[in-house]
Coordinates of C-alpha atoms in Angstrom, one line a residue:
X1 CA 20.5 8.4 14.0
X2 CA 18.0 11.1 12.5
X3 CA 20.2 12.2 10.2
X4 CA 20.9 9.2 8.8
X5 CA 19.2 7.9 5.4
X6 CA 18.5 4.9 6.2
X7 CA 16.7 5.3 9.5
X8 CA 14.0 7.6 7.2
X9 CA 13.9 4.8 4.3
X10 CA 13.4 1.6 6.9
X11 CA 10.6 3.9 8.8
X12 CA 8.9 4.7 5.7
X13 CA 9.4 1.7 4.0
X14 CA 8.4 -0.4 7.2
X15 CA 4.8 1.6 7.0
X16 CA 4.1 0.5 3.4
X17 CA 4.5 -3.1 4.9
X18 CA 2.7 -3.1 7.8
X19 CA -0.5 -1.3 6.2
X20 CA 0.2 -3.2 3.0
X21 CA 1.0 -0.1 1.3
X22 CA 2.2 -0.8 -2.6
X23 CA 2.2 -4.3 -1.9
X24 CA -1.1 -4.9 -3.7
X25 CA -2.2 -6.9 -0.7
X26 CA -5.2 -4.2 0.2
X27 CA -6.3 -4.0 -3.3
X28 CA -6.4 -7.6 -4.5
X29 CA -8.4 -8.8 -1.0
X30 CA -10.4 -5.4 -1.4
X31 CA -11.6 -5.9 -4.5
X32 CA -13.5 -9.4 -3.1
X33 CA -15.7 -6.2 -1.1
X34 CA -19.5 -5.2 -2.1
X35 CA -19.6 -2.1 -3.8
X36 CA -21.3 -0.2 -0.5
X37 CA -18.9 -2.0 1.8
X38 CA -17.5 1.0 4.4
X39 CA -13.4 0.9 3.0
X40 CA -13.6 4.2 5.2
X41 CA -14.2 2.7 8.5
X42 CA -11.9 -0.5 7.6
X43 CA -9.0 1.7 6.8
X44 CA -9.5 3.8 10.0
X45 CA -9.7 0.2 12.1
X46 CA -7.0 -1.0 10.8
X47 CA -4.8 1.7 11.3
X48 CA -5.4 2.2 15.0
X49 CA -5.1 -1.9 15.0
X50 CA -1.8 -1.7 13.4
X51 CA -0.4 1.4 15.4
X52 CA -1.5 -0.5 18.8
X53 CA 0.1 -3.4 17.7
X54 CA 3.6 -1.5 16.7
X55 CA 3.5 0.4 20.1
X56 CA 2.8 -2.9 22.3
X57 CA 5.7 -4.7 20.4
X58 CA 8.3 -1.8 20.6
X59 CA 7.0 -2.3 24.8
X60 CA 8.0 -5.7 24.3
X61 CA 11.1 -5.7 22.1
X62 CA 12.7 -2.6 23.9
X63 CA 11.8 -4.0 27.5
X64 CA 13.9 -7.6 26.1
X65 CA 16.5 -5.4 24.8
X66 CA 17.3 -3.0 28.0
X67 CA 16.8 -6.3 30.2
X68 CA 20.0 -8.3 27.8
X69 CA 21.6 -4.9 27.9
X70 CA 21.5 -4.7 32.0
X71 CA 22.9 -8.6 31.9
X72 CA 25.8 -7.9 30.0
X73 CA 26.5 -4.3 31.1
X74 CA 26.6 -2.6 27.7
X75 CA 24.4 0.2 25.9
X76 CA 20.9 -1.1 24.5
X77 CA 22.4 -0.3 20.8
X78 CA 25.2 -2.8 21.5
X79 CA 22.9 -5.9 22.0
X80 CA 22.1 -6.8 18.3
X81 CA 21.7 -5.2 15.0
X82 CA 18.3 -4.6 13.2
X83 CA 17.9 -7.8 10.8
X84 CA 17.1 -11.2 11.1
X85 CA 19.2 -11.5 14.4
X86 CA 16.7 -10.1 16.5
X87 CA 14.2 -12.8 16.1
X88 CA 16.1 -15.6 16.0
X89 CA 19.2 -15.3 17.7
X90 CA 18.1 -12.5 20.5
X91 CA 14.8 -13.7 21.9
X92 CA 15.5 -17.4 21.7
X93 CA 17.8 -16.3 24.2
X94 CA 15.4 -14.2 26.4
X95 CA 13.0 -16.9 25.8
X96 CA 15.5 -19.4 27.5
X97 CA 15.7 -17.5 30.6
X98 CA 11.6 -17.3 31.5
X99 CA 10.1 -20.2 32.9
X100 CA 9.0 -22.6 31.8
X101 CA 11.3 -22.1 28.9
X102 CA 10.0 -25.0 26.7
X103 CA 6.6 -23.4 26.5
X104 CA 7.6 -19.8 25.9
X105 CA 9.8 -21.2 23.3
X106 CA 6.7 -23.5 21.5
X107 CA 4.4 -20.2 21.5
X108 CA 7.4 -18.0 20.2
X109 CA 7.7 -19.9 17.1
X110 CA 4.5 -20.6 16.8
X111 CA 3.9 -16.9 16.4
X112 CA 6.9 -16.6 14.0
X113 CA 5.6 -19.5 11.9
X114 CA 1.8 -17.8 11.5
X115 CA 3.1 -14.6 11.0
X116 CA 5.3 -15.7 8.2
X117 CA 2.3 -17.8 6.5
X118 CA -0.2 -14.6 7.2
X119 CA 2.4 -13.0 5.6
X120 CA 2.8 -15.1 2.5
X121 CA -0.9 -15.8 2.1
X122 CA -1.6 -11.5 1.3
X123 CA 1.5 -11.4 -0.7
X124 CA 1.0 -14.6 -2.9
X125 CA -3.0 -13.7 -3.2
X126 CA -2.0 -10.1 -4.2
X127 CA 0.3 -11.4 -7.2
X128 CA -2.0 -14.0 -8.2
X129 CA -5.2 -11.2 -8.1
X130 CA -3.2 -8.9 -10.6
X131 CA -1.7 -11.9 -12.8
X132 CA -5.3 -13.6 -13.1
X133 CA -7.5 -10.4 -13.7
X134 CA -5.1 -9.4 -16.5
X135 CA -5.2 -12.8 -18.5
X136 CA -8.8 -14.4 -17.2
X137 CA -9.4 -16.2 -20.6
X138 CA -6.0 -18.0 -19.9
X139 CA -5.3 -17.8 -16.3
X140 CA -8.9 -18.3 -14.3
X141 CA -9.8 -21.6 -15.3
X142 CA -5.8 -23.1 -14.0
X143 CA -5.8 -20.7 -11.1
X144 CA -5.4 -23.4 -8.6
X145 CA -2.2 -25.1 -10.8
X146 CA -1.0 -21.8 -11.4
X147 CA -0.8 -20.4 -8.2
X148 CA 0.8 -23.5 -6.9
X149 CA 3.4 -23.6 -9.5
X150 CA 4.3 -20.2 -9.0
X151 CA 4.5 -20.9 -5.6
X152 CA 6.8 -23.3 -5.7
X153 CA 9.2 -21.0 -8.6
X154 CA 9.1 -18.5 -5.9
X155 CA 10.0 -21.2 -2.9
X156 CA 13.3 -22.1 -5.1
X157 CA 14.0 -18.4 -5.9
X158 CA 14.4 -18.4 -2.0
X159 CA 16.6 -21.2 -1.1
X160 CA 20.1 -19.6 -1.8
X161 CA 18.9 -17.2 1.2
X162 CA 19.6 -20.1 3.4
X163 CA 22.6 -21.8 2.1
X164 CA 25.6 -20.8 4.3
X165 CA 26.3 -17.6 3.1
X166 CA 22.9 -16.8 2.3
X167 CA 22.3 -14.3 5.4
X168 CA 24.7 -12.1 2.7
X169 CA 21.8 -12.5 -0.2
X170 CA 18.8 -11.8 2.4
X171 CA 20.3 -8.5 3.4
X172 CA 21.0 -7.1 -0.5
X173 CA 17.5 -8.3 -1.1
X174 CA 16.2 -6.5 1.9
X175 CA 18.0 -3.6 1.9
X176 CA 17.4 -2.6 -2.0
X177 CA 14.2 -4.9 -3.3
X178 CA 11.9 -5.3 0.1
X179 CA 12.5 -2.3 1.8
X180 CA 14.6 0.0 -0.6
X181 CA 14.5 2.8 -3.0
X182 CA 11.8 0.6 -5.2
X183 CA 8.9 0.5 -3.0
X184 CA 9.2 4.4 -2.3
X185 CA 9.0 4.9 -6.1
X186 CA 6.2 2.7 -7.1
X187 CA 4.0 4.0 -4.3
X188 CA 5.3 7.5 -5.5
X189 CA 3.6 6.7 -8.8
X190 CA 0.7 4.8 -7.7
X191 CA 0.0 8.3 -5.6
X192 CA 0.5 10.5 -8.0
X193 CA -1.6 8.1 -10.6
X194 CA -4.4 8.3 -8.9
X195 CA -4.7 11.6 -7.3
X196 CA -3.0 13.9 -9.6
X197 CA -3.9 12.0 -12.6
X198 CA -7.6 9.7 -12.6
X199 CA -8.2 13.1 -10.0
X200 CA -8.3 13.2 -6.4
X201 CA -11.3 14.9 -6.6
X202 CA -13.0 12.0 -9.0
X203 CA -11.2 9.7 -5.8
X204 CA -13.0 11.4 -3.3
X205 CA -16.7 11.4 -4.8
X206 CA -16.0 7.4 -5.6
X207 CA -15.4 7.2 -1.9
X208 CA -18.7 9.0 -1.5
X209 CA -20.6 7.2 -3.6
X210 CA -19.5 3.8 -2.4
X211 CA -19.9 4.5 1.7
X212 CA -22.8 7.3 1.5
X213 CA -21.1 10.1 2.9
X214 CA -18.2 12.6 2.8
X215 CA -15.0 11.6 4.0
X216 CA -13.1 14.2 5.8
X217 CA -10.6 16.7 3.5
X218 CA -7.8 15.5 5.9
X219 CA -7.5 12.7 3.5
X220 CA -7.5 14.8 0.4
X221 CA -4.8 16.9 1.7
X222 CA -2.6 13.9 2.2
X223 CA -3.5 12.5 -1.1
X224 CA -2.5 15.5 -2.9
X225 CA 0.2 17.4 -0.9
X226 CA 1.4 15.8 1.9
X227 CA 1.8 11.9 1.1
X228 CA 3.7 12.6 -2.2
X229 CA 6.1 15.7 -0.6
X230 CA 7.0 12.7 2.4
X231 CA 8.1 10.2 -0.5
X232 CA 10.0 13.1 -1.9
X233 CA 11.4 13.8 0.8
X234 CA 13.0 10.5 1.6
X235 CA 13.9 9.6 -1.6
X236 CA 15.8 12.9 -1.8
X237 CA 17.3 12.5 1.5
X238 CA 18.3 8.7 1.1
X239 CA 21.1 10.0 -2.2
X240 CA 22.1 12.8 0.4
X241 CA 23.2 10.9 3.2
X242 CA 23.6 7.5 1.3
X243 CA 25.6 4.7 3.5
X244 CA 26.7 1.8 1.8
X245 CA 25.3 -1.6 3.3
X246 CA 26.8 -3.4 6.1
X247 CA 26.6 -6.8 7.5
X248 CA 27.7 -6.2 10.7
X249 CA 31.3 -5.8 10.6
X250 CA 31.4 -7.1 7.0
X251 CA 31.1 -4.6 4.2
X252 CA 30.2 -5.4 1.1
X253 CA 32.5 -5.1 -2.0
X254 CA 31.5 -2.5 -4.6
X255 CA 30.4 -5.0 -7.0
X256 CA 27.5 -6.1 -4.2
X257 CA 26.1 -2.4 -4.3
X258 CA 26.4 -2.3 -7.8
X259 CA 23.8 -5.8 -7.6
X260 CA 21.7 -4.2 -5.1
X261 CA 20.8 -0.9 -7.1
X262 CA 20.5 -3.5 -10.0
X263 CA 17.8 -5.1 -8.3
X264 CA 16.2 -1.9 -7.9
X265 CA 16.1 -0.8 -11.0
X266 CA 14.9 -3.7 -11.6
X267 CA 11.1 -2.6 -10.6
X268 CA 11.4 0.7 -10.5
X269 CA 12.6 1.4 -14.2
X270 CA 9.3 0.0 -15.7
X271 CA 7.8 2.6 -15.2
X272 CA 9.4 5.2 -17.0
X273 CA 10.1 2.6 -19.6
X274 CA 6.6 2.0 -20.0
X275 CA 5.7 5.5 -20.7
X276 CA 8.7 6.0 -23.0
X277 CA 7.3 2.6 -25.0
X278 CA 3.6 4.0 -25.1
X279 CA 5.2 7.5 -26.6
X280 CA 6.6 5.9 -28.9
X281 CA 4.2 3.0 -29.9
X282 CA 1.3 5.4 -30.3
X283 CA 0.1 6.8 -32.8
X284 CA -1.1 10.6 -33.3
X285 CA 0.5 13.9 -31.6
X286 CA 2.7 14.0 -28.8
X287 CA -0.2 16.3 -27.2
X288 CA -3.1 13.0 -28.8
X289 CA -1.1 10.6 -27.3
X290 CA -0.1 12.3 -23.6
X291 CA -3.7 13.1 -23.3
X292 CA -4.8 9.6 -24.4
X293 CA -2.0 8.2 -21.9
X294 CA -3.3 10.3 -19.1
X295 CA -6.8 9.3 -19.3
X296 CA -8.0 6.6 -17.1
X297 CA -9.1 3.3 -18.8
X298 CA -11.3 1.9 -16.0
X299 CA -13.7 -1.2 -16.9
X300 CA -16.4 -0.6 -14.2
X301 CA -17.6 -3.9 -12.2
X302 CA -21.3 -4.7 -12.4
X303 CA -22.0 -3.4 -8.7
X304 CA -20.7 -0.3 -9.8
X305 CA -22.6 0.3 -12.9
X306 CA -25.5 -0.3 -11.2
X307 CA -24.6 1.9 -8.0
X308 CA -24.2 4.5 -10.8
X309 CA -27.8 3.8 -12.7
X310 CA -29.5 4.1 -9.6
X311 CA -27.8 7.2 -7.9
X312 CA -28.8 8.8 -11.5
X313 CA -32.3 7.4 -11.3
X314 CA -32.6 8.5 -7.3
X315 CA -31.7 11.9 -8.2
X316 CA -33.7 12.1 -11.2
X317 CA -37.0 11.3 -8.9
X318 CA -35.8 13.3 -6.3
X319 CA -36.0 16.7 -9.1
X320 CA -39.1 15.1 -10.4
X321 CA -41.0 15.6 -7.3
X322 CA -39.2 19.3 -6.8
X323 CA -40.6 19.9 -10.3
X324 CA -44.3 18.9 -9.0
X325 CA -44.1 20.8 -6.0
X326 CA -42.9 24.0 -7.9
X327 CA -45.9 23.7 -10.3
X328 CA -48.4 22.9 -7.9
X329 CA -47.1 25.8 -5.6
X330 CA -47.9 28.2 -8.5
X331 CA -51.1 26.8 -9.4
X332 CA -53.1 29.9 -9.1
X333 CA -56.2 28.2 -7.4
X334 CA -54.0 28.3 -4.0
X335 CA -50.5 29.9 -4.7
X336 CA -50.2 33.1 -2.4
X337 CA -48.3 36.0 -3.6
X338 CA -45.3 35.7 -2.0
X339 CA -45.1 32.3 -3.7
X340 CA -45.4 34.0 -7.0
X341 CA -43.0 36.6 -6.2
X342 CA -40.2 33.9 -5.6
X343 CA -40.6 32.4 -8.8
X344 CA -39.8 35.0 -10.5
X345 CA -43.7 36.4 -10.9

């Protein structure tokens, strides 16, 4: 199933999620940091965390999978389809057959249920982070009200995915909003915003500045090169061997796909909009106004001004006593000639 698209866009797409990639998630509980906190050795963590975690479970879920797939004498691909099946149709099922059943089954969907709030807690914290920080004079003294009203807007957004035919509506929402063509393209730009445009270069001294030492170029190449050629890549290869979506046996009318790239669009044409609106709203040159679009508008956070004022001041001292020791190593009452003749006497 190499070759098809949508192996390459779930893979991808499931990496954003589980390292909380483009979802905001990293940033908006990030930014609660100190200034010198080590991101460096949090990221690293967290990644070998994650891709333990991934391995184990694939142990579990393909071990599950081949053991159905010996009861009922067909191929391992035959037992279930990728979706919501798997978790609460399939393992229900294996959970029934391990003694004692009743307990499996509590600790199961105990699991499923903090998962699901762990889940909800990043995603609802990331939205409220970015909402709140953009309108504090309005926003940060109801932030308790106004994250529990949005909370409930987006709990009724979500209740025709559990009506009878709502299994229908969870899929077009999965396959072209949660894991689709939208979150390739606003990572895309969030990559190429930050390293090709604020500078990976500017990026990587940040990094420095904040932890205390180099990070290794490994991570600069991927900034640069190889993390935006992957997104390419996939976004390329996802028109090229396009499949419409499925339900199982059920296709869905032409209409539905029609919905589903809607939805898409949906996030990913702000973007370009955005730009063609600041074009056009701007005044001065199309060179005053690309150049003024392209430069960063960062409003430093008091740790970091200071970080900065005393990195200057640091090095400042640090030349001050090179200075001294220069002129006191061509005072004449003790400076030998080989002194001189390096400074240039």
């Amino acid at each position: 199933r190499l070759y098809e698209a949508e192996v390459w866009i779930d893979g991808g797409t499931q990496i954003f999620f589980s390292y909380g990639v483009g979802i905001g998630s990293l940033l908006a509980l990030g930014s609660y940091n100190k200034f010198h906190h080590n991101c460096h050795r949090d990221a690293i963590f967290v990644c070998c965390v994650n891709s333990f975690t991934s391995i184990f479970s694939a142990c579990v879920i393909f071990s599950i999978l081949g053991y159905m797939a010996h009861q009922k004498g067909v191929e391992v691909g035959e037992v279930v389809q990728s979706g919501p099946a798997l978790a609460f149709l399939v393992y229900p099922e294996v959970v029934l057959a391990i003694a004692p059943s009743p307990f499996w089954a509590f600790l199961f969907f105990i699991m499923l249920l903090n998962l699901g709030l762990d889940t909800q807690f990043s995603s609802v914290e990331s939205l409220m982070t970015g909402l709140v920080d953009n309108w504090p004079e309005q926003l940060r003294p109801h932030r308790k009200k106004f994250t529990l009203g949005m909370t409930v807007f987006m709990c009724l957004l979500g209740l025709p995915m559990i009506t009878r035919g709502g299994i229908y509506v969870f899929q077009l929402m999965d396959f072209y909003a949660a894991s689709g063509l939208s979150l390739l393209w606003c990572v895309f730009f969030q990559t190429i915003a930050i390293c090709w445009v604020f500078g990976a270069k500017k990026f990587y001294l940040c990094i420095e500045e904040m932890i205390g030492y180099r990070v290794s170029m490994y991570w600069y190449v991927c900034w640069v090169f190889l993390a935006p050629a992957f997104m390419v890549f996939i976004f390329v290869f996802y028109f090229v061997r396009y499949s419409p979506i499925t339900m199982g046996a059920y296709h869905y009318p032409a209409w539905g796909e029609v919905l589903g790239f809607a939805i898409s669009l949906s996030s990913m044409l702000w973007v370009p909009g955005y730009a063609i609106y600041y074009l056009l709203s701007t005044k001065g040159s199309w060179s005053e106004v690309l150049r003024q679009g392209v430069t960063p508008v960062i409003k430093p956070r008091k740790e970091a001004v200071m970080a900065e004022e005393k990195a200057r001041l640091t090095y400042q001292d640090v030349r001050d006593v090179e200075l001294n020791i220069e002129e006191d190593l061509c005072d004449e009452s003790f400076v030998s000639y080989d002194s001189k003749k390096c400074l240039g006497e």
